[in-house]
Amino acid sequence: MKGNWLLVTGLFMLMTASTVLADQKFDKTAVSPFETYCDGYGMPGAQGLGYVSVLKVSTGTVEKSDDLLIDGIIAYDRAEANDAYIGQINMLTASSFNGVMGSIWGYDLAKAEIVRTGKQKPMFTLTQYDGTPLPVYDAAPLIEAGQALFGTEKERHFPPAPGSHVICAQKEATAYRPQKGKPKVDKGQAYGVWCFLCISLAKDRNTGASLFIEDAGVWTKNDNEQEIQSFLSKHQRNVANSIIACGKDQSVIYDRTYMSYAYVIMSPGQVGTALTVSPYVTLARKALPAGGFSALEKISLNEWEKEMGFKTTNPK
């Protein structure tokens, strides 16, 4: 009897704790101390305890010199500067979740138009360990939202502050394509480099973290763009299956996944880097709309861009 009573009491306490966790409300305010710069999460002077994840996949190339280490640094820096601008930051690597205090730019805040309307169709759907479907969507709208926030190297909006320390979920691949002949695979040479970035949104984001998966590699087969594109298209399912495996290990079910990739076929004599990265930032003060941080949960990306005076992204 005593054992049964303890078991019932334990189950009741567990159910009560789960209900309390599910009912919690989190203030995800994440405002930088800078007017026109975002800042890294956890840095001094921020308003609020939250953070914002921004998605980016990019590549960079450079002509090889006599110093491969420096060439790799330049190619990496160019990948940081290309597309959504996150140049000149001290990147601190994290593994790799958006949790209860996190928001995702383009999804939770300033939601991309095609995401807001629900018109986007999944690229494919897999089955999770409990039988729940996992639709996998193209992350392009979230990637474009990141560029709208940070701007580009030539036209900067609210990039991370120069020299800021920014925690990022990230991986990269770097390789050299020789000037003549086939790449020597055993020496780390290749025709191209590629990378993937995924964010899988937990079905219950009060009790589970949304998962980042980053993948990066080299392409050694040939310099045919159609073939690397075919490989990456097929590889998407392998990446998605890794998400399901991670969810099973943590007993987490995901509502959906957003996935994107980038690649480059280097010209002969070039060093290339493919960079998959999601910075964890607080938002520049001038990036906030008239209603403040909380208003970002209600307005679309296009509405935010209009208020900021920027050209709108995918207005349809």
PDB file of N, CA and C in Angstrom, residues 245-297:
ATOM      1  N   ALA A 245      16.072  11.788 -35.276  1.00  0.00           N
ATOM      2  CA  ALA A 245      16.854  11.016 -34.310  1.00  0.00           C
ATOM      3  C   ALA A 245      17.151  11.839 -33.061  1.00  0.00           C
ATOM      4  N   CYS A 246      17.521  13.111 -33.236  1.00  0.00           N
ATOM      5  CA  CYS A 246      17.789  13.979 -32.082  1.00  0.00           C
ATOM      6  C   CYS A 246      16.527  14.172 -31.248  1.00  0.00           C
ATOM      7  N   GLY A 247      15.384  14.331 -31.919  1.00  0.00           N
ATOM      8  CA  GLY A 247      14.120  14.477 -31.195  1.00  0.00           C
ATOM      9  C   GLY A 247      13.796  13.246 -30.369  1.00  0.00           C
ATOM     10  N   LYS A 248      14.030  12.067 -30.946  1.00  0.00           N
ATOM     11  CA  LYS A 248      13.765  10.828 -30.222  1.00  0.00           C
ATOM     12  C   LYS A 248      14.643  10.724 -28.976  1.00  0.00           C
ATOM     13  N   ASP A 249      15.911  11.121 -29.113  1.00  0.00           N
ATOM     14  CA  ASP A 249      16.839  11.041 -27.981  1.00  0.00           C
ATOM     15  C   ASP A 249      16.401  11.922 -26.817  1.00  0.00           C
ATOM     16  N   GLN A 250      15.700  13.033 -27.125  1.00  0.00           N
ATOM     17  CA  GLN A 250      15.290  13.991 -26.087  1.00  0.00           C
ATOM     18  C   GLN A 250      13.792  13.927 -25.799  1.00  0.00           C
ATOM     19  N   SER A 251      13.087  12.996 -26.452  1.00  0.00           N
ATOM     20  CA  SER A 251      11.627  12.885 -26.313  1.00  0.00           C
ATOM     21  C   SER A 251      10.936  14.193 -26.679  1.00  0.00           C
ATOM     22  N   VAL A 252      11.382  14.792 -27.794  1.00  0.00           N
ATOM     23  CA  VAL A 252      10.809  16.045 -28.286  1.00  0.00           C
ATOM     24  C   VAL A 252      10.184  15.798 -29.654  1.00  0.00           C
ATOM     25  N   ILE A 253       8.971  16.308 -29.834  1.00  0.00           N
ATOM     26  CA  ILE A 253       8.281  16.263 -31.118  1.00  0.00           C
ATOM     27  C   ILE A 253       8.368  17.652 -31.752  1.00  0.00           C
ATOM     28  N   TYR A 254       8.646  17.680 -33.043  1.00  0.00           N
ATOM     29  CA  TYR A 254       8.772  18.958 -33.747  1.00  0.00           C
ATOM     30  C   TYR A 254       7.533  19.228 -34.607  1.00  0.00           C
ATOM     31  N   ASP A 255       7.158  20.481 -34.627  1.00  0.00           N
ATOM     32  CA  ASP A 255       5.992  20.898 -35.403  1.00  0.00           C
ATOM     33  C   ASP A 255       6.333  21.007 -36.881  1.00  0.00           C
ATOM     34  N   ARG A 256       7.527  21.505 -37.178  1.00  0.00           N
ATOM     35  CA  ARG A 256       7.960  21.714 -38.555  1.00  0.00           C
ATOM     36  C   ARG A 256       9.454  21.992 -38.577  1.00  0.00           C
ATOM     37  N   THR A 257      10.046  21.858 -39.754  1.00  0.00           N
ATOM     38  CA  THR A 257      11.465  22.174 -39.961  1.00  0.00           C
ATOM     39  C   THR A 257      11.594  23.132 -41.129  1.00  0.00           C
ATOM     40  N   TYR A 258      12.493  24.100 -40.994  1.00  0.00           N
ATOM     41  CA  TYR A 258      12.900  24.966 -42.100  1.00  0.00           C
ATOM     42  C   TYR A 258      14.348  24.630 -42.436  1.00  0.00           C
ATOM     43  N   MET A 259      14.612  24.413 -43.724  1.00  0.00           N
ATOM     44  CA  MET A 259      15.926  23.933 -44.164  1.00  0.00           C
ATOM     45  C   MET A 259      16.398  24.723 -45.381  1.00  0.00           C
ATOM     46  N   SER A 260      17.681  25.056 -45.384  1.00  0.00           N
ATOM     47  CA  SER A 260      18.259  25.740 -46.531  1.00  0.00           C
ATOM     48  C   SER A 260      19.716  25.324 -46.687  1.00  0.00           C
ATOM     49  N   TYR A 261      20.232  25.436 -47.899  1.00  0.00           N
ATOM     50  CA  TYR A 261      21.642  25.118 -48.114  1.00  0.00           C
ATOM     51  C   TYR A 261      22.269  26.107 -49.078  1.00  0.00           C
ATOM     52  N   ALA A 262      23.605  26.147 -49.063  1.00  0.00           N
ATOM     53  CA  ALA A 262      24.381  26.980 -49.979  1.00  0.00           C
ATOM     54  C   ALA A 262      25.591  26.170 -50.434  1.00  0.00           C
ATOM     55  N   TYR A 263      26.095  26.480 -51.615  1.00  0.00           N
ATOM     56  CA  TYR A 263      27.281  25.794 -52.116  1.00  0.00           C
ATOM     57  C   TYR A 263      28.011  26.716 -53.085  1.00  0.00           C
ATOM     58  N   VAL A 264      29.258  26.366 -53.375  1.00  0.00           N
ATOM     59  CA  VAL A 264      30.003  27.055 -54.415  1.00  0.00           C
ATOM     60  C   VAL A 264      30.957  26.055 -55.059  1.00  0.00           C
ATOM     61  N   ILE A 265      31.020  26.089 -56.389  1.00  0.00           N
ATOM     62  CA  ILE A 265      32.059  25.391 -57.139  1.00  0.00           C
ATOM     63  C   ILE A 265      33.179  26.396 -57.351  1.00  0.00           C
ATOM     64  N   MET A 266      34.341  26.134 -56.752  1.00  0.00           N
ATOM     65  CA  MET A 266      35.443  27.077 -56.892  1.00  0.00           C
ATOM     66  C   MET A 266      36.012  27.047 -58.306  1.00  0.00           C
ATOM     67  N   SER A 267      36.511  28.171 -58.755  1.00  0.00           N
ATOM     68  CA  SER A 267      37.300  28.199 -59.986  1.00  0.00           C
ATOM     69  C   SER A 267      38.670  27.597 -59.693  1.00  0.00           C
ATOM     70  N   PRO A 268      39.357  27.056 -60.707  1.00  0.00           N
ATOM     71  CA  PRO A 268      40.704  26.521 -60.462  1.00  0.00           C
ATOM     72  C   PRO A 268      41.601  27.575 -59.804  1.00  0.00           C
ATOM     73  N   GLY A 269      42.295  27.152 -58.743  1.00  0.00           N
ATOM     74  CA  GLY A 269      43.188  28.053 -58.038  1.00  0.00           C
ATOM     75  C   GLY A 269      42.534  28.825 -56.908  1.00  0.00           C
ATOM     76  N   GLN A 270      41.285  28.501 -56.588  1.00  0.00           N
ATOM     77  CA  GLN A 270      40.583  29.214 -55.521  1.00  0.00           C
ATOM     78  C   GLN A 270      40.435  28.367 -54.258  1.00  0.00           C
ATOM     79  N   VAL A 271      40.368  29.066 -53.120  1.00  0.00           N
ATOM     80  CA  VAL A 271      39.982  28.484 -51.837  1.00  0.00           C
ATOM     81  C   VAL A 271      38.562  28.939 -51.546  1.00  0.00           C
ATOM     82  N   GLY A 272      37.714  28.012 -51.122  1.00  0.00           N
ATOM     83  CA  GLY A 272      36.318  28.352 -50.842  1.00  0.00           C
ATOM     84  C   GLY A 272      35.891  27.918 -49.462  1.00  0.00           C
ATOM     85  N   THR A 273      34.969  28.669 -48.888  1.00  0.00           N
ATOM     86  CA  THR A 273      34.358  28.332 -47.594  1.00  0.00           C
ATOM     87  C   THR A 273      32.848  28.373 -47.730  1.00  0.00           C
ATOM     88  N   ALA A 274      32.173  27.370 -47.178  1.00  0.00           N
ATOM     89  CA  ALA A 274      30.717  27.386 -47.028  1.00  0.00           C
ATOM     90  C   ALA A 274      30.418  27.511 -45.539  1.00  0.00           C
ATOM     91  N   LEU A 275      29.618  28.502 -45.181  1.00  0.00           N
ATOM     92  CA  LEU A 275      29.360  28.834 -43.775  1.00  0.00           C
ATOM     93  C   LEU A 275      27.867  28.745 -43.487  1.00  0.00           C
ATOM     94  N   THR A 276      27.500  27.915 -42.531  1.00  0.00           N
ATOM     95  CA  THR A 276      26.130  27.836 -42.033  1.00  0.00           C
ATOM     96  C   THR A 276      26.121  28.389 -40.616  1.00  0.00           C
ATOM     97  N   VAL A 277      25.281  29.385 -40.345  1.00  0.00           N
ATOM     98  CA  VAL A 277      25.412  30.102 -39.077  1.00  0.00           C
ATOM     99  C   VAL A 277      24.074  30.718 -38.666  1.00  0.00           C
ATOM    100  N   SER A 278      23.823  30.690 -37.367  1.00  0.00           N
ATOM    101  CA  SER A 278      22.665  31.384 -36.803  1.00  0.00           C
ATOM    102  C   SER A 278      23.123  32.153 -35.572  1.00  0.00           C
ATOM    103  N   PRO A 279      23.328  33.470 -35.698  1.00  0.00           N
ATOM    104  CA  PRO A 279      23.725  34.264 -34.539  1.00  0.00           C
ATOM    105  C   PRO A 279      22.580  34.398 -33.535  1.00  0.00           C
ATOM    106  N   TYR A 280      22.927  34.409 -32.249  1.00  0.00           N
ATOM    107  CA  TYR A 280      21.985  34.700 -31.168  1.00  0.00           C
ATOM    108  C   TYR A 280      22.207  36.157 -30.770  1.00  0.00           C
ATOM    109  N   VAL A 281      21.230  37.027 -31.073  1.00  0.00           N
ATOM    110  CA  VAL A 281      21.458  38.458 -30.905  1.00  0.00           C
ATOM    111  C   VAL A 281      20.348  39.125 -30.091  1.00  0.00           C
ATOM    112  N   THR A 282      20.656  40.335 -29.648  1.00  0.00           N
ATOM    113  CA  THR A 282      19.642  41.277 -29.184  1.00  0.00           C
ATOM    114  C   THR A 282      19.503  42.343 -30.262  1.00  0.00           C
ATOM    115  N   LEU A 283      18.323  42.920 -30.393  1.00  0.00           N
ATOM    116  CA  LEU A 283      18.004  43.771 -31.543  1.00  0.00           C
ATOM    117  C   LEU A 283      18.370  45.231 -31.297  1.00  0.00           C
ATOM    118  N   ALA A 284      18.902  45.867 -32.337  1.00  0.00           N
ATOM    119  CA  ALA A 284      19.177  47.300 -32.282  1.00  0.00           C
ATOM    120  C   ALA A 284      17.916  48.065 -31.891  1.00  0.00           C
ATOM    121  N   ARG A 285      18.092  49.105 -31.120  1.00  0.00           N
ATOM    122  CA  ARG A 285      16.927  49.864 -30.629  1.00  0.00           C
ATOM    123  C   ARG A 285      16.108  50.453 -31.774  1.00  0.00           C
ATOM    124  N   LYS A 286      16.774  50.911 -32.817  1.00  0.00           N
ATOM    125  CA  LYS A 286      16.048  51.500 -33.942  1.00  0.00           C
ATOM    126  C   LYS A 286      15.409  50.440 -34.834  1.00  0.00           C
ATOM    127  N   ALA A 287      15.691  49.159 -34.576  1.00  0.00           N
ATOM    128  CA  ALA A 287      15.023  48.090 -35.315  1.00  0.00           C
ATOM    129  C   ALA A 287      13.642  47.783 -34.746  1.00  0.00           C
ATOM    130  N   LEU A 288      13.316  48.391 -33.598  1.00  0.00           N
ATOM    131  CA  LEU A 288      12.012  48.140 -32.990  1.00  0.00           C
ATOM    132  C   LEU A 288      10.955  49.019 -33.642  1.00  0.00           C
ATOM    133  N   PRO A 289       9.788  48.466 -33.945  1.00  0.00           N
ATOM    134  CA  PRO A 289       8.700  49.283 -34.501  1.00  0.00           C
ATOM    135  C   PRO A 289       8.097  50.185 -33.430  1.00  0.00           C
ATOM    136  N   ALA A 290       7.099  50.962 -33.819  1.00  0.00           N
ATOM    137  CA  ALA A 290       6.507  51.946 -32.904  1.00  0.00           C
ATOM    138  C   ALA A 290       5.978  51.307 -31.628  1.00  0.00           C
ATOM    139  N   GLY A 291       5.487  50.099 -31.697  1.00  0.00           N
ATOM    140  CA  GLY A 291       4.928  49.442 -30.520  1.00  0.00           C
ATOM    141  C   GLY A 291       5.948  48.750 -29.646  1.00  0.00           C
ATOM    142  N   GLY A 292       7.241  48.873 -29.967  1.00  0.00           N
ATOM    143  CA  GLY A 292       8.279  48.243 -29.169  1.00  0.00           C
ATOM    144  C   GLY A 292       8.509  46.793 -29.548  1.00  0.00           C
ATOM    145  N   PHE A 293       9.285  46.106 -28.729  1.00  0.00           N
ATOM    146  CA  PHE A 293       9.680  44.730 -29.040  1.00  0.00           C
ATOM    147  C   PHE A 293       8.466  43.821 -29.228  1.00  0.00           C
ATOM    148  N   SER A 294       7.485  43.931 -28.367  1.00  0.00           N
ATOM    149  CA  SER A 294       6.328  43.028 -28.437  1.00  0.00           C
ATOM    150  C   SER A 294       5.545  43.189 -29.736  1.00  0.00           C
ATOM    151  N   ALA A 295       5.632  44.371 -30.361  1.00  0.00           N
ATOM    152  CA  ALA A 295       4.917  44.595 -31.619  1.00  0.00           C
ATOM    153  C   ALA A 295       5.484  43.733 -32.745  1.00  0.00           C
ATOM    154  N   LEU A 296       6.740  43.302 -32.612  1.00  0.00           N
ATOM    155  CA  LEU A 296       7.347  42.455 -33.634  1.00  0.00           C
ATOM    156  C   LEU A 296       6.650  41.103 -33.734  1.00  0.00           C
ATOM    157  N   GLU A 297       5.969  40.698 -32.677  1.00  0.00           N
ATOM    158  CA  GLU A 297       5.237  39.431 -32.705  1.00  0.00           C
ATOM    159  C   GLU A 297       3.945  39.544 -33.508  1.00  0.00           C
TER     160      GLU A 297
END
